[in-house]
Amino acid sequence: MPGRNFLFVPGPTNVPERILRAMNRAMEDHRSSAFPELATGVLRDLPQVFKTTAGQAFLFPATGTGGWEAALVNTLSPGDRLIAPRYGQFSHLWIDLAQRHGLRVDIIDVEWGEGAPSDRIGEILSQDKQHEIKGILIVHNETATGVTSDVAAVRGAIDAAQHPAMLYVDGVSSIGSIDFRMDEWKVDLAITGSQKGLMLPAGLGIVCASPKALAAREHAKCPRVFFDFGDMIRANATGYFPYTPSIPMLYGLRESLDIMSEEGLDNIFARHHRLAEGVRAAVRAWGLKLCAKAPKWYSDTVSAIMVPEGTNGADVIDVAFRRYNLALGAGLARMAGKLFRIGHLGDLNELMLLGAIAGAEMAMRDVGMQVTPGVGVAAAAEHYRSTAAPLAPRAAAGQSPDAQQQPPGAKPSSPPAPPRAAVRA
Ligand code: PLP
């Protein structure tokens, strides 16, 4: 199909050209004397994305699922008790992984479309006088439902109960896109993958561990080999890995960290929020609802859009892909067919997103949904136009060619008129 594929699943996300170029290189010896420069630089800078100075970053050639596993097996023993709210497919899968490692998980089932119930978590912890509960598992951004939970509120509940349980947070679809504060929220284990906010291909499972988590390692009895923090700490200390690392991914990560530091984390979060607000304006204009039940749960990285009774969300996704070369996210597990998802994270801008909104709108009409042509695009476009940042004055290089062709000695013409002030209709 001519033209480009519009990739709007909530991960993997678009990989910027700069990262693709950085990754496109010949293999090299990962035991050479030159290698540590790359590895140590990346491991030094990565914690900034988690907003931690106390935490230690671990890079596994894996995915987010590997990060989940590494966080648990390095800090817990079989039979240890955890609590975990379940409000979507990813919180469900993490619980399943914990159970398969012999951990006892008290599941708090929450309606899909809501997030972590910090009050309930606080109550359970207050009742646990013996401090049997060793950890709380929270999925910060439930990618299946487009719900962001309030991790600070969960931390508040843990502290109010004066409970020593560790806080495990899945930030796979939030870290690097939605504000995440590992140190401030006293997160003990924070997990992400490379293929979302970091704008890389899938292939890295990334964990940041607090000093408390690193200390818990000493007594944790869950078997571990590939994901052992101890082996990693020893090898990383000299700038190496305990096994063959993915060298293109490390070069890609180096570039990703540089790109993120150039834009600035807070600007990245603001961009994601603004882009997400445009998508939400489109959803309202279509007369549709998000799976997220209330604005406080709205995710700035993914919108899960409910389709009406009688429409199969999978048909919207299929038509969008086959007819318009647009990849939308599917409804997962109990949400299969009930919704489609627009991922809006990573290397994105307004017009890219308007393309996705237009394609979704066309596909919805193609499958027979009653959507007025253009309303979603118009609503999002107006949001982007009316919230655009002020334009900087044009540089002198933007002068008209006439000005440059004046005869020698002629007085320079007046500078070009300043651009229209910021459009804030
Ligand atoms: N957690 C969340 C919130 C996710 O969105 C995903 C994947 O989309 C995962 C965990 C699992 O990550 P991976 O597919 O990289 O193993």
XYZ file of C-alpha atoms and ligand atoms in Angstrom:
441
model
C 0.000 0.000 0.000
C 1.473 3.402 -0.886
C 1.942 6.033 1.789
C 2.857 5.291 5.342
C 1.257 3.005 7.845
C -0.424 4.938 10.632
C 0.623 3.127 13.785
C -1.784 4.052 16.569
C -1.766 1.022 18.797
C -0.705 1.867 22.357
C 2.673 0.254 21.802
C 4.750 -0.476 19.923
C 4.856 3.219 19.079
C 6.460 5.089 16.203
C 10.246 4.913 16.307
C 11.757 8.301 15.370
C 14.160 8.383 12.409
C 16.944 9.473 14.740
C 16.544 6.316 16.794
C 16.287 4.096 13.724
C 19.525 5.584 12.422
C 21.236 5.193 15.782
C 20.274 1.512 15.850
C 21.366 0.824 12.302
C 24.931 -0.239 12.895
C 27.236 -3.196 12.649
C 27.458 -5.511 15.635
C 30.366 -5.072 17.956
C 32.079 -6.896 20.765
C 30.109 -6.473 23.974
C 33.228 -7.467 25.938
C 35.529 -4.894 24.357
C 37.206 -2.189 26.394
C 35.102 0.414 24.537
C 31.722 -1.098 25.421
C 31.357 0.185 29.019
C 31.064 3.776 27.838
C 27.735 3.012 26.161
C 26.386 0.782 28.945
C 27.362 2.978 31.872
C 26.049 6.141 30.217
C 22.672 4.587 29.556
C 22.386 3.071 33.057
C 23.415 6.406 34.597
C 20.831 8.467 32.681
C 17.879 6.074 32.616
C 16.747 6.721 36.234
C 15.987 10.341 35.303
C 13.030 9.120 33.256
C 11.697 7.426 36.417
C 12.415 10.592 38.444
C 14.669 8.764 40.830
C 18.110 9.521 42.143
C 18.031 6.768 44.766
C 16.866 3.952 42.487
C 19.017 1.616 40.430
C 18.067 0.820 36.819
C 18.183 -2.693 35.357
C 18.006 -3.474 31.654
C 16.976 -6.946 30.569
C 16.773 -8.165 26.977
C 13.076 -8.855 27.477
C 9.775 -6.962 27.434
C 7.527 -5.420 30.057
C 6.436 -8.918 31.109
C 10.075 -9.732 31.888
C 10.206 -6.537 33.939
C 7.175 -7.701 35.964
C 8.888 -11.017 36.632
C 12.259 -9.486 37.521
C 10.644 -7.120 40.023
C 8.810 -9.923 41.828
C 11.355 -12.744 41.850
C 14.204 -10.568 43.101
C 12.307 -9.252 46.102
C 9.871 -11.960 47.259
C 9.715 -15.593 48.383
C 7.148 -18.230 47.396
C 4.118 -17.968 49.670
C 4.553 -14.232 50.267
C 1.282 -12.342 50.333
C 0.538 -9.470 47.961
C -2.487 -7.314 47.275
C -3.382 -6.285 43.769
C -6.361 -4.441 42.377
C -7.470 -5.869 39.025
C -9.082 -3.467 36.576
C -7.949 -4.593 33.144
C -6.086 -7.200 31.176
C -2.619 -6.043 32.224
C -3.348 -5.989 35.941
C -4.868 -9.442 35.404
C -1.761 -10.775 33.629
C 0.598 -9.449 36.276
C -1.436 -11.149 39.009
C -1.349 -14.382 36.982
C 2.432 -14.136 36.708
C 2.761 -13.598 40.469
C 0.532 -16.585 41.216
C 2.552 -18.814 38.904
C 5.598 -17.936 40.995
C 3.833 -19.231 44.088
C 2.973 -15.818 45.497
C -0.394 -15.439 47.247
C -2.295 -12.551 45.752
C -5.360 -11.021 47.400
C -7.158 -9.686 44.352
C -9.323 -6.587 44.672
C -11.630 -6.738 41.676
C -12.538 -3.313 40.387
C -14.874 -2.476 37.544
C -12.932 -2.169 34.260
C -12.892 1.546 33.531
C -11.856 2.512 37.060
C -8.441 2.510 38.658
C -6.666 1.602 41.880
C -8.964 2.005 44.943
C -6.550 3.617 47.366
C -9.115 3.745 50.219
C -9.758 0.007 50.000
C -6.017 -0.678 49.851
C -5.552 1.482 52.964
C -8.286 -0.445 54.832
C -6.758 -3.822 53.994
C -3.322 -2.670 55.085
C -4.639 -1.239 58.370
C -6.193 -4.612 59.184
C -2.919 -6.431 58.508
C -1.445 -5.918 61.967
C 1.095 -8.726 61.540
C 2.450 -7.128 58.365
C 1.925 -10.313 56.409
C 1.388 -8.369 53.199
C 4.714 -7.880 51.503
C 3.730 -5.846 48.484
C 1.073 -3.970 46.552
C 0.942 -4.304 42.750
C -0.393 -1.287 40.883
C -0.655 -0.838 37.123
C -0.217 2.915 36.788
C -1.752 3.110 33.327
C -4.062 0.213 32.427
C -3.511 0.100 28.686
C -6.500 -2.181 28.113
C -9.037 0.345 29.399
C -7.252 3.706 29.090
C -7.258 4.305 32.853
C -4.518 6.042 34.832
C -4.420 5.396 38.559
C -3.312 7.781 41.260
C -0.082 6.247 42.550
C 0.484 9.130 44.962
C -2.876 8.315 46.595
C -1.876 4.649 46.945
C 1.372 5.717 48.586
C -0.648 7.988 50.892
C -2.823 5.020 51.907
C 0.226 2.830 52.616
C 1.802 5.537 54.749
C -1.443 6.286 56.585
C -1.668 2.598 57.509
C 1.999 2.731 58.568
C 2.530 -0.461 56.633
C 5.985 -1.572 55.436
C 4.755 -3.372 52.269
C 6.692 -2.549 49.116
C 5.029 -0.650 46.305
C 5.390 -2.292 42.879
C 4.271 -0.137 39.964
C 3.846 -1.130 36.339
C 4.633 2.004 34.366
C 4.831 0.232 31.024
C 2.464 2.639 29.264
C 3.077 5.655 31.501
C 6.782 6.075 32.208
C 8.241 8.637 29.817
C 4.759 9.831 28.747
C 2.742 10.518 31.922
C 4.251 12.050 35.044
C 5.852 9.335 37.154
C 7.730 10.136 40.350
C 9.531 7.118 41.694
C 11.294 8.831 44.603
C 8.468 11.153 45.612
C 5.890 8.337 45.606
C 8.358 5.963 47.253
C 7.880 3.343 44.570
C 10.060 0.326 45.337
C 9.945 -1.404 41.992
C 9.036 0.489 38.827
C 8.726 -1.380 35.561
C 8.588 -0.356 31.945
C 9.284 -1.666 28.460
C 11.093 -0.074 25.542
C 8.259 0.037 23.003
C 6.025 2.761 24.460
C 7.123 6.130 25.819
C 10.769 5.380 25.100
C 9.918 5.155 21.373
C 12.034 2.046 20.747
C 11.151 -1.361 19.352
C 10.091 -3.964 21.914
C 13.107 -5.759 23.375
C 13.984 -4.254 26.732
C 12.375 -5.002 30.070
C 13.372 -2.137 32.344
C 13.152 -2.086 36.128
C 14.177 0.546 38.640
C 14.639 -0.688 42.189
C 14.699 1.437 45.342
C 17.310 0.848 48.070
C 14.594 -0.943 50.096
C 13.914 -3.270 47.159
C 17.620 -3.966 46.746
C 17.843 -4.852 50.426
C 14.825 -7.203 50.109
C 16.834 -9.120 47.504
C 19.063 -10.492 50.250
C 16.196 -12.557 51.711
C 14.084 -13.185 48.596
C 13.896 -16.892 47.810
C 12.048 -16.960 44.493
C 14.246 -18.849 42.013
C 15.837 -16.583 39.411
C 18.615 -16.908 36.872
C 18.130 -14.765 33.780
C 16.472 -12.001 35.804
C 18.798 -12.087 38.796
C 19.549 -8.556 40.010
C 22.716 -9.822 41.729
C 24.344 -11.022 38.503
C 23.303 -7.798 36.820
C 24.674 -5.583 39.615
C 28.056 -7.323 39.486
C 28.347 -7.097 35.689
C 26.925 -3.573 35.377
C 29.416 -2.305 37.968
C 32.165 -2.742 35.381
C 30.042 -1.566 32.432
C 29.083 -5.014 31.129
C 26.127 -7.398 31.163
C 26.023 -10.976 32.449
C 25.003 -12.175 28.973
C 24.901 -10.824 25.427
C 23.023 -7.532 25.404
C 21.063 -6.269 22.418
C 23.525 -3.695 21.143
C 21.166 -1.948 18.691
C 18.661 -1.518 21.526
C 21.315 0.079 23.720
C 22.273 2.529 20.974
C 18.605 3.195 20.391
C 18.056 3.803 24.103
C 20.998 6.216 24.186
C 19.363 8.225 21.400
C 15.939 8.003 23.033
C 17.287 9.391 26.317
C 18.965 12.233 24.421
C 15.761 13.066 22.524
C 13.765 13.043 25.756
C 16.214 15.248 27.552
C 16.162 17.739 24.648
C 12.364 18.029 24.823
C 12.288 17.899 28.623
C 10.166 15.466 30.622
C 7.602 18.047 31.688
C 7.144 19.219 28.097
C 6.690 15.600 27.040
C 3.962 15.105 29.655
C 2.258 18.353 28.601
C 2.375 17.314 24.940
C 0.819 13.954 25.739
C -1.927 15.622 27.767
C -2.754 18.093 25.021
C -2.795 15.423 22.323
C -5.001 13.208 24.510
C -7.425 16.064 25.144
C -7.859 16.422 21.385
C -8.724 12.731 21.073
C -11.194 13.052 23.939
C -12.793 16.058 22.190
C -13.204 13.883 19.076
C -14.791 11.072 21.109
C -17.302 13.510 22.611
C -18.110 14.922 19.166
C -18.737 11.397 17.873
C -21.245 10.948 20.697
C -19.254 8.026 22.078
C -17.980 7.204 25.546
C -14.592 6.227 26.840
C -14.173 3.029 28.792
C -12.648 5.182 31.576
C -15.590 5.955 33.838
C -14.620 9.433 35.025
C -12.236 12.219 34.016
C -9.969 11.451 36.965
C -9.170 8.114 35.315
C -8.546 9.472 31.787
C -5.269 8.283 30.345
C -3.032 10.624 28.387
C -1.443 7.733 26.474
C -4.397 5.653 25.287
C -8.102 6.209 24.772
C -10.328 3.125 24.835
C -13.476 4.094 22.914
C -16.672 2.118 23.479
C -18.665 1.219 20.363
C -22.469 0.990 20.553
C -24.363 -2.247 21.104
C -24.648 -4.089 17.785
C -21.276 -2.874 16.477
C -18.169 -5.003 16.758
C -15.138 -2.891 17.628
C -12.970 -5.499 15.881
C -14.690 -4.604 12.575
C -13.735 -0.944 12.985
C -10.127 -1.994 13.561
C -10.128 -4.385 10.605
C -11.563 -1.850 8.144
C -9.227 0.882 9.404
C -6.258 -1.404 8.804
C -7.209 -2.919 5.462
C -8.744 0.149 3.855
C -6.810 3.057 5.374
C -3.532 1.524 6.553
C -4.317 2.639 10.103
C -3.512 0.377 13.064
C -5.854 0.873 16.037
C -5.731 -1.104 19.295
C -8.180 -3.946 19.915
C -10.438 -4.560 22.889
C -8.748 -7.156 25.092
C -10.291 -10.062 27.006
C -13.696 -9.063 28.349
C -13.534 -5.843 26.281
C -13.028 -7.734 22.995
C -15.387 -6.291 20.367
C -16.730 -3.676 22.773
C -14.183 -0.983 22.095
C -11.259 0.098 19.999
C -8.246 1.986 21.252
C -6.275 4.914 19.911
C -2.758 4.952 21.302
C -1.436 8.491 21.627
C 2.015 8.126 23.057
C 5.590 8.487 21.981
C 6.813 10.346 18.932
C 3.579 12.094 17.930
C 2.217 15.472 16.948
C -1.156 17.022 16.205
C -1.395 16.257 12.510
C -0.365 12.640 12.943
C -3.142 12.241 15.464
C -5.641 14.037 13.241
C -4.847 11.434 10.581
C -5.681 8.654 13.024
C -8.869 10.382 14.155
C -9.936 10.842 10.503
C -9.218 7.185 9.746
C -11.127 5.994 12.807
C -14.042 8.193 11.820
C -14.089 6.812 8.274
C -13.836 3.213 9.479
C -16.652 3.745 11.983
C -18.897 5.053 9.207
C -17.843 2.173 6.953
C -19.098 -0.363 9.483
C -22.402 1.467 9.798
C -21.919 3.595 12.898
C -23.909 6.833 12.976
C -21.082 9.333 13.096
C -21.410 12.698 11.347
C -18.532 13.005 8.868
C -15.773 15.271 10.082
C -17.062 16.067 13.573
C -14.306 14.271 15.442
C -11.577 15.713 13.267
C -13.045 19.205 13.642
C -13.282 18.969 17.418
C -9.712 17.721 17.780
C -8.353 20.235 15.259
C -10.014 23.105 17.114
C -8.563 21.872 20.377
C -5.062 21.736 18.907
C -5.423 25.094 17.164
C -6.781 26.873 20.216
C -4.143 25.495 22.576
C -1.140 25.909 20.286
C 1.946 27.436 21.879
C 2.821 31.014 20.895
C 4.993 31.156 17.809
C 8.536 32.422 18.225
C 9.404 35.397 15.970
C 10.549 34.339 12.527
C 14.293 34.295 12.036
C 15.881 36.851 9.654
C 16.496 34.020 7.187
C 12.768 34.111 6.572
C 13.018 37.518 4.829
C 11.670 37.701 1.294
C 14.125 37.108 -1.575
C 13.427 40.716 -2.715
C 14.991 42.030 0.466
C 18.140 40.064 -0.238
C 18.395 41.391 -3.816
C 18.630 45.065 -2.933
C 21.460 46.977 -4.614
C 24.639 47.442 -2.621
C 24.425 50.401 -0.255
C 20.633 50.359 -0.136
C 19.095 50.595 3.330
C 17.892 47.239 4.566
C 14.142 46.935 4.336
C 12.179 46.785 7.548
C 12.075 43.367 9.150
C 9.182 41.152 8.227
C 5.973 41.747 10.140
C 5.829 39.758 13.364
C 3.781 36.611 13.046
C 0.254 36.435 14.325
C 0.288 36.173 18.075
C -0.516 32.824 19.548
C -3.843 31.628 18.327
C -5.958 31.240 21.405
C -9.470 31.374 20.104
N 1.837 -3.712 31.350
C 1.153 -2.856 30.577
C 0.426 -1.732 31.211
C 1.145 -3.036 29.192
O 0.479 -2.174 28.418
C 1.854 -4.127 28.625
C 1.860 -4.334 27.181
O 1.217 -3.661 26.421
C 2.526 -4.975 29.492
C 2.517 -4.733 30.840
C 3.267 -6.155 28.972
O 4.369 -5.695 28.291
P 5.071 -6.542 27.135
O 4.036 -6.805 26.098
O 6.164 -5.618 26.685
O 5.587 -7.781 27.764
